[in-house]
Short mmCIF file of C-alpha atoms in Angstrom, two decimals:
data_model
loop_
_atom_site.label_atom_id
_atom_site.label_comp_id
_atom_site.label_asym_id
_atom_site.label_seq_id
_atom_site.Cartn_x
_atom_site.Cartn_y
_atom_site.Cartn_z
CA MET A 1 -72.82 -16.94 45.68
CA GLU A 2 -75.86 -15.31 47.23
CA PRO A 3 -76.29 -11.54 47.52
CA LEU A 4 -75.83 -9.97 50.95
CA LYS A 5 -79.07 -8.70 52.47
CA ILE A 6 -78.72 -6.08 55.21
CA GLY A 7 -82.03 -4.79 56.48
CA SER A 8 -84.10 -3.68 53.50
CA LYS A 9 -81.10 -3.35 51.18
CA THR A 10 -79.25 -5.95 49.12
CA ALA A 11 -75.65 -5.95 47.92
CA LYS A 12 -75.26 -8.11 44.83
CA ILE A 13 -71.64 -8.77 45.83
CA PRO A 14 -71.37 -10.14 49.41
CA ILE A 15 -68.26 -8.11 50.24
CA ILE A 16 -67.98 -5.26 52.74
CA GLN A 17 -65.05 -2.89 52.34
CA GLY A 18 -63.58 -2.53 55.83
CA GLY A 19 -63.46 0.83 57.58
CA MET A 20 -59.92 2.18 57.79
CA GLY A 21 -59.05 5.38 59.64
CA VAL A 22 -57.58 7.95 59.63
CA GLY A 23 -58.39 9.14 56.11
CA ILE A 24 -57.91 5.80 54.34
CA SER A 25 -61.52 4.81 53.70
CA LEU A 26 -63.47 7.98 53.08
CA GLY A 27 -66.19 8.92 50.63
CA ASN A 28 -64.32 8.21 47.42
CA LEU A 29 -63.41 4.62 48.28
CA ALA A 30 -66.73 3.82 49.94
CA GLY A 31 -68.74 5.29 47.08
CA SER A 32 -66.65 3.47 44.48
CA VAL A 33 -67.12 0.12 46.24
CA ALA A 34 -70.86 0.66 46.62
CA ALA A 35 -71.16 1.62 42.94
CA GLN A 36 -69.79 -1.82 42.01
CA GLY A 37 -72.48 -3.59 44.05
CA ALA A 38 -70.57 -4.28 47.27
CA VAL A 39 -70.82 -2.39 50.59
CA GLY A 40 -68.76 0.78 51.06
CA ILE A 41 -67.71 1.87 54.54
CA ILE A 42 -66.39 5.27 55.69
CA SER A 43 -64.29 5.37 58.87
CA THR A 44 -65.16 8.22 61.25
CA ALA A 45 -61.88 7.96 63.20
CA GLN A 46 -60.51 11.54 63.05
CA ILE A 47 -62.39 11.91 59.76
CA GLY A 48 -62.11 15.70 59.94
CA PHE A 49 -58.31 15.81 60.02
CA ARG A 50 -58.23 17.92 56.85
CA GLU A 51 -60.77 20.45 58.13
CA PRO A 52 -59.13 23.88 58.78
CA ASP A 53 -60.25 23.95 62.42
CA PHE A 54 -59.30 20.34 63.26
CA ASP A 55 -56.52 21.32 65.68
CA LYS A 56 -58.74 23.73 67.62
CA ASN A 57 -62.16 22.06 67.30
CA PRO A 58 -61.64 18.37 66.46
CA ARG A 59 -65.14 17.39 67.59
CA GLU A 60 -66.90 19.86 65.29
CA ALA A 61 -64.46 19.15 62.44
CA ASN A 62 -65.16 15.42 62.64
CA LEU A 63 -68.93 15.81 62.77
CA ARG A 64 -68.85 18.15 59.78
CA ALA A 65 -66.68 15.73 57.81
CA ILE A 66 -69.01 12.79 58.52
CA GLU A 67 -71.70 14.53 56.49
CA LYS A 68 -69.28 15.74 53.81
CA GLU A 69 -67.85 12.28 53.12
CA MET A 70 -71.30 10.73 52.82
CA LYS A 71 -72.27 13.36 50.26
CA LYS A 72 -69.09 12.55 48.34
CA ALA A 73 -69.89 8.82 48.44
CA ARG A 74 -73.52 9.34 47.43
CA ALA A 75 -72.47 11.42 44.42
CA ILE A 76 -70.59 8.32 43.20
CA SER A 77 -73.20 5.75 44.24
CA PRO A 78 -76.68 7.22 44.80
CA ASP A 79 -78.33 3.85 45.45
CA GLY A 80 -75.53 1.65 46.81
CA ILE A 81 -75.10 0.50 50.39
CA ILE A 82 -72.89 2.98 52.23
CA GLY A 83 -72.20 3.00 55.94
CA TYR A 84 -69.72 3.98 58.61
CA ASN A 85 -67.25 2.21 60.84
CA ILE A 86 -67.38 3.91 64.25
CA MET A 87 -64.98 2.65 66.90
CA THR A 88 -66.58 2.10 70.31
CA ALA A 89 -63.31 3.31 71.85
CA LEU A 90 -63.82 6.81 70.42
CA LYS A 91 -64.53 9.52 72.97
CA GLU A 92 -67.29 10.83 70.68
CA HIS A 93 -68.76 7.44 69.76
CA GLU A 94 -72.35 8.51 70.41
CA ALA A 95 -72.00 11.83 68.60
CA HIS A 96 -70.46 10.10 65.58
CA ALA A 97 -73.22 7.49 65.50
CA ARG A 98 -75.96 10.10 65.64
CA ALA A 99 -74.21 12.15 62.93
CA ALA A 100 -73.95 9.03 60.76
CA VAL A 101 -77.69 8.45 61.09
CA ALA A 102 -78.38 12.09 60.21
CA ALA A 103 -76.10 11.77 57.16
CA GLY A 104 -78.19 8.85 55.88
CA ALA A 105 -76.03 5.87 56.75
CA ASP A 106 -77.41 2.53 55.64
CA LEU A 107 -75.24 0.75 58.19
CA ILE A 108 -73.04 1.37 61.23
CA ILE A 109 -70.34 -1.19 62.01
CA SER A 110 -68.79 -0.80 65.44
CA GLY A 111 -65.85 -2.54 67.09
CA ALA A 112 -62.78 -1.73 69.26
CA GLY A 113 -64.92 -2.59 72.27
CA LEU A 114 -68.53 -3.68 72.57
CA PRO A 115 -71.05 -1.09 71.28
CA THR A 116 -73.53 -1.69 74.08
CA ASP A 117 -75.71 1.38 73.48
CA LEU A 118 -75.57 1.58 69.69
CA PRO A 119 -79.27 0.61 69.37
CA ALA A 120 -80.24 3.78 71.26
CA TYR A 121 -78.32 5.99 68.85
CA VAL A 122 -80.11 4.67 65.74
CA GLN A 123 -83.57 4.35 67.27
CA GLY A 124 -86.31 5.59 64.95
CA SER A 125 -84.08 5.45 61.86
CA SER A 126 -83.57 2.91 59.09
CA THR A 127 -79.83 2.64 59.84
CA CYS A 128 -78.77 -0.96 60.43
CA ILE A 129 -76.26 -1.88 63.13
CA ALA A 130 -73.49 -4.47 63.27
CA PRO A 131 -71.10 -5.29 66.11
CA ILE A 132 -67.58 -6.54 65.38
CA VAL A 133 -66.77 -9.61 67.48
CA SER A 134 -63.62 -11.70 67.68
CA SER A 135 -64.83 -14.50 69.95
CA ASP A 136 -67.98 -16.42 70.76
CA LYS A 137 -67.82 -14.92 74.23
CA SER A 138 -68.01 -11.35 72.92
CA ALA A 139 -70.80 -12.32 70.49
CA LYS A 140 -72.82 -13.78 73.35
CA VAL A 141 -72.27 -10.70 75.53
CA ILE A 142 -73.33 -8.08 72.98
CA LEU A 143 -76.28 -10.00 71.53
CA LYS A 144 -77.58 -10.84 75.00
CA TYR A 145 -77.23 -7.21 76.09
CA TRP A 146 -79.10 -5.83 73.08
CA ASP A 147 -81.78 -8.48 73.53
CA ARG A 148 -82.37 -7.71 77.20
CA LYS A 149 -82.02 -3.92 77.19
CA TYR A 150 -83.32 -2.97 73.75
CA LYS A 151 -85.48 -5.97 72.81
CA ARG A 152 -83.74 -6.19 69.43
CA THR A 153 -80.83 -7.94 67.77
CA ALA A 154 -78.09 -7.16 65.28
CA ASP A 155 -78.81 -6.57 61.59
CA LEU A 156 -75.39 -7.99 60.73
CA VAL A 157 -72.44 -9.47 62.64
CA VAL A 158 -68.80 -9.03 61.62
CA ILE A 159 -66.37 -11.71 62.84
CA GLU A 160 -62.90 -10.16 62.81
CA GLY A 161 -60.12 -12.71 63.04
CA PRO A 162 -56.50 -12.49 64.19
CA LYS A 163 -55.14 -11.62 60.72
CA ALA A 164 -56.99 -8.32 60.50
CA GLY A 165 -55.31 -4.94 60.28
CA GLY A 166 -55.07 -2.14 62.82
CA HIS A 167 -56.35 -2.66 66.34
CA LEU A 168 -57.07 -6.31 67.12
CA GLY A 169 -59.54 -7.83 69.55
CA PHE A 170 -57.02 -10.34 70.85
CA SER A 171 -54.26 -10.48 73.42
CA ARG A 172 -50.72 -11.06 72.18
CA GLU A 173 -50.97 -14.63 73.54
CA GLU A 174 -54.17 -15.27 71.59
CA LEU A 175 -52.55 -14.02 68.39
CA ASP A 176 -49.80 -16.61 68.88
CA TYR A 177 -52.31 -19.32 69.79
CA TYR A 178 -54.77 -19.15 66.90
CA THR A 179 -54.01 -21.12 63.75
CA ASP A 180 -56.39 -20.89 60.80
CA GLU A 181 -57.93 -24.22 61.84
CA LEU A 182 -58.43 -23.20 65.47
CA TYR A 183 -60.01 -19.90 64.52
CA GLU A 184 -62.37 -21.64 62.11
CA GLU A 185 -63.68 -23.53 65.16
CA GLU A 186 -64.32 -20.18 66.86
CA ILE A 187 -66.15 -18.95 63.77
CA GLN A 188 -68.43 -22.00 63.93
CA LYS A 189 -69.26 -21.23 67.56
CA ILE A 190 -70.10 -17.61 66.74
CA LEU A 191 -72.29 -18.69 63.82
CA HIS A 192 -74.20 -20.99 66.17
CA THR A 193 -74.74 -18.16 68.68
CA VAL A 194 -75.95 -15.78 65.97
CA LYS A 195 -78.40 -18.40 64.67
CA GLU A 196 -79.92 -18.68 68.15
CA TYR A 197 -80.77 -14.97 68.18
CA ALA A 198 -81.93 -15.05 64.57
CA ALA A 199 -84.36 -17.81 65.54
CA LYS A 200 -85.57 -15.86 68.57
CA TYR A 201 -86.33 -12.82 66.43
CA SER A 202 -87.57 -14.85 63.43
CA CYS A 203 -85.12 -13.17 61.11
CA LYS A 204 -81.93 -13.76 59.17
CA ILE A 205 -78.80 -12.18 60.69
CA PRO A 206 -76.09 -12.22 58.03
CA VAL A 207 -72.55 -12.88 59.23
CA VAL A 208 -69.38 -11.75 57.45
CA VAL A 209 -65.85 -12.88 58.20
CA ALA A 210 -62.91 -10.46 58.25
CA GLY A 211 -59.15 -10.72 58.69
CA GLY A 212 -56.77 -12.12 56.09
CA ILE A 213 -59.35 -12.30 53.28
CA TYR A 214 -57.01 -11.52 50.41
CA ASN A 215 -57.94 -13.78 47.50
CA HIS A 216 -60.70 -15.89 45.97
CA GLU A 217 -59.72 -18.99 47.95
CA LYS A 218 -60.07 -17.19 51.29
CA PHE A 219 -63.36 -15.69 50.15
CA MET A 220 -64.75 -19.08 49.20
CA ARG A 221 -63.49 -20.68 52.41
CA ALA A 222 -65.46 -18.13 54.45
CA LEU A 223 -68.62 -19.04 52.52
CA GLU A 224 -67.92 -22.76 53.01
CA LEU A 225 -67.75 -22.20 56.76
CA GLY A 226 -71.27 -20.78 56.66
CA ALA A 227 -70.62 -17.04 56.44
CA ASP A 228 -72.81 -14.90 54.23
CA GLY A 229 -69.95 -12.75 53.02
CA VAL A 230 -66.60 -11.22 53.89
CA GLN A 231 -65.17 -7.91 55.00
CA VAL A 232 -61.97 -6.83 53.28
CA GLY A 233 -59.73 -3.88 54.14
CA THR A 234 -56.13 -4.35 53.01
CA ARG A 235 -56.91 -5.22 49.38
CA PHE A 236 -58.68 -1.88 48.89
CA VAL A 237 -55.77 0.24 50.15
CA THR A 238 -53.79 -0.25 46.95
CA THR A 239 -56.61 0.84 44.65
CA GLU A 240 -56.80 3.98 42.54
CA GLU A 241 -60.00 4.95 44.34
CA CYS A 242 -58.64 4.62 47.89
CA ASP A 243 -58.50 7.97 49.70
CA ALA A 244 -55.00 7.26 51.06
CA HIS A 245 -51.90 9.11 49.85
CA ILE A 246 -49.92 7.34 47.12
CA ASN A 247 -46.96 7.02 49.52
CA TYR A 248 -49.17 5.01 51.88
CA LYS A 249 -50.24 2.72 49.06
CA MET A 250 -46.63 2.25 47.97
CA ALA A 251 -45.66 1.32 51.55
CA TYR A 252 -47.92 -1.72 51.16
CA ILE A 253 -46.51 -2.57 47.75
CA ASN A 254 -42.93 -2.28 49.00
CA ALA A 255 -43.52 -4.20 52.25
CA ARG A 256 -42.02 -7.66 52.67
CA ARG A 257 -43.56 -10.42 54.74
CA GLU A 258 -41.04 -9.83 57.54
CA ASP A 259 -42.04 -6.13 57.64
CA ILE A 260 -45.51 -6.94 59.00
CA THR A 261 -45.40 -6.78 62.78
CA ILE A 262 -47.54 -6.53 65.91
CA ALA A 263 -47.06 -3.45 68.08
CA LYS A 264 -48.82 -2.09 71.13
CA SER A 265 -50.97 0.98 70.51
CA PRO A 266 -50.87 3.92 72.97
CA VAL A 267 -53.94 2.50 74.73
CA GLY A 268 -52.41 -0.94 75.22
CA MET A 269 -54.19 -2.85 72.44
CA PRO A 270 -52.12 -4.90 69.99
CA GLY A 271 -52.20 -3.62 66.44
CA ARG A 272 -50.80 -4.89 63.15
CA THR A 273 -48.51 -2.47 61.36
CA ILE A 274 -45.74 -2.16 58.79
CA LEU A 275 -42.30 -1.94 60.35
CA ASN A 276 -40.93 1.47 59.37
CA PRO A 277 -38.51 3.94 61.03
CA PHE A 278 -41.32 5.28 63.23
CA MET A 279 -42.35 1.84 64.47
CA LYS A 280 -38.72 0.87 65.14
CA ARG A 281 -38.47 3.88 67.47
CA VAL A 282 -41.65 2.76 69.24
CA ILE A 283 -40.43 -0.82 69.64
CA LEU A 284 -37.15 0.43 71.12
CA GLY A 285 -39.16 2.22 73.79
CA GLU A 286 -38.66 5.80 72.63
CA ARG A 287 -41.28 8.34 73.72
CA ILE A 288 -42.21 10.40 70.70
CA PRO A 289 -43.35 14.02 71.24
CA HIS A 290 -46.87 14.72 70.09
CA THR A 291 -49.24 17.56 69.31
CA PRO A 292 -51.89 18.76 71.79
CA CYS A 293 -54.63 16.15 72.36
CA HIS A 294 -57.28 15.87 69.64
CA GLY A 295 -59.61 13.90 71.90
CA CYS A 296 -59.87 10.74 69.84
CA LEU A 297 -59.89 7.83 72.31
CA ALA A 298 -61.85 7.68 75.54
CA ARG A 299 -59.12 5.82 77.47
CA CYS A 300 -56.02 7.79 76.68
CA ASN A 301 -53.85 9.91 78.97
CA PRO A 302 -51.72 12.24 76.79
CA ALA A 303 -49.16 12.57 79.58
CA GLU A 304 -48.45 8.83 79.63
CA ILE A 305 -48.65 7.61 76.04
CA PRO A 306 -45.43 6.67 74.18
CA TYR A 307 -46.75 8.29 71.00
CA CYS A 308 -49.98 9.84 69.71
CA ILE A 309 -52.07 7.57 67.54
CA THR A 310 -53.79 10.53 65.85
CA ASP A 311 -50.43 12.07 64.91
CA GLY A 312 -49.17 8.76 63.56
CA LEU A 313 -52.24 8.04 61.46
CA VAL A 314 -52.60 11.60 60.14
CA LYS A 315 -49.00 11.48 58.94
CA ALA A 316 -49.79 8.17 57.22
CA ALA A 317 -52.81 9.67 55.47
CA ASN A 318 -50.73 12.67 54.37
CA GLY A 319 -47.94 10.49 52.97
CA ASP A 320 -45.19 11.06 55.56
CA VAL A 321 -44.70 7.31 55.79
CA ASP A 322 -41.34 7.24 57.58
CA HIS A 323 -42.83 9.09 60.57
CA ALA A 324 -46.25 7.44 60.46
CA LEU A 325 -48.21 4.59 61.98
CA LEU A 326 -48.91 2.27 59.02
CA PHE A 327 -51.74 -0.06 60.03
CA CYS A 328 -52.20 -3.06 57.73
CA GLY A 329 -53.56 -6.59 57.53
CA ALA A 330 -51.44 -9.74 57.76
CA GLU A 331 -51.43 -10.16 53.98
CA ALA A 332 -50.40 -6.59 53.08
CA TYR A 333 -47.04 -7.78 51.80
CA ARG A 334 -48.84 -9.55 48.92
CA ALA A 335 -49.72 -6.20 47.28
CA GLU A 336 -47.83 -5.84 44.00
CA LYS A 337 -49.51 -3.03 42.09
CA ILE A 338 -52.14 -0.31 42.12
CA GLU A 339 -55.48 -1.77 41.01
CA THR A 340 -59.02 -0.52 40.65
CA VAL A 341 -61.87 -1.37 43.01
CA LYS A 342 -63.44 -3.42 40.21
CA ASP A 343 -60.19 -5.37 39.79
CA VAL A 344 -60.17 -6.25 43.49
CA LEU A 345 -63.82 -7.31 43.59
CA ASP A 346 -63.46 -9.38 40.42
CA SER A 347 -60.42 -11.23 41.78
CA LEU A 348 -62.11 -11.92 45.12
CA ILE A 349 -65.31 -13.34 43.67
CA GLY A 350 -63.49 -15.10 40.85
#
């Protein structure tokens, strides 16, 4: 097992803790992961939901919280690798990226769309950038765009497969189509594409695989395929250090395999969730009243959505799990107990 080198920094454990919003992966979890020698990631999605002015000034509340959570993480891990996950679909994607750079982010990982202009937001800084891709086609598009427009390439690439949690970069048909074996073929294609750009820029572009990485066997399989590491989200939810409410953690522990389902988010993307009373209402077609818009997603019409994703995720973070949107990975039902971050990392690397 080789360490994971990202830019000028090295993680002795080649595991990235996945970004999970709203309020699931904040400074405490990210700092705790980084302190163990892996890579800690803070999600900026509605990160300021606990700020007193969030309802009136969500933009300012989020930007303020981006800095606060990094300070919290750095207090736990002064020298570890700590970054942010910033969804491209966010209305304030650019502002969040620039705030992350100002806060001292080592890395920005960006998915939920292709982060075409991310290089511009980190220009002149030491912050590394990584797109999340789910297909060879999307890898080719983003790497070609950065090459042509910005004369640079990615510092890291995250391949997020169909077993990931939350919003997924696949159609419902693709989710039904991909077996583990078929998606491994797609991973090989993406690795080949990344190597082409690494050769062009005479550098090493590390690649990590995400989605369904729950145990040592899955971790090792990713390395056997040629990846440099893995990204893991679900395993870290049920840790003592996770920023989520205990009720949220227990929802994972109590979930059965048949409780993990795919639902359509308010913006039309498929997402993996735990089937709870809230999600049953959504599946039955009920329109759920929501609070005034908090301006999270760029492509969202509050007058047309069946429910508000911010409301659902804030309730999850606050522990109101029966009325919440409970995003999770495909293997969430395997959770049996509350562990520590060290326990999780030890079990993954064997």
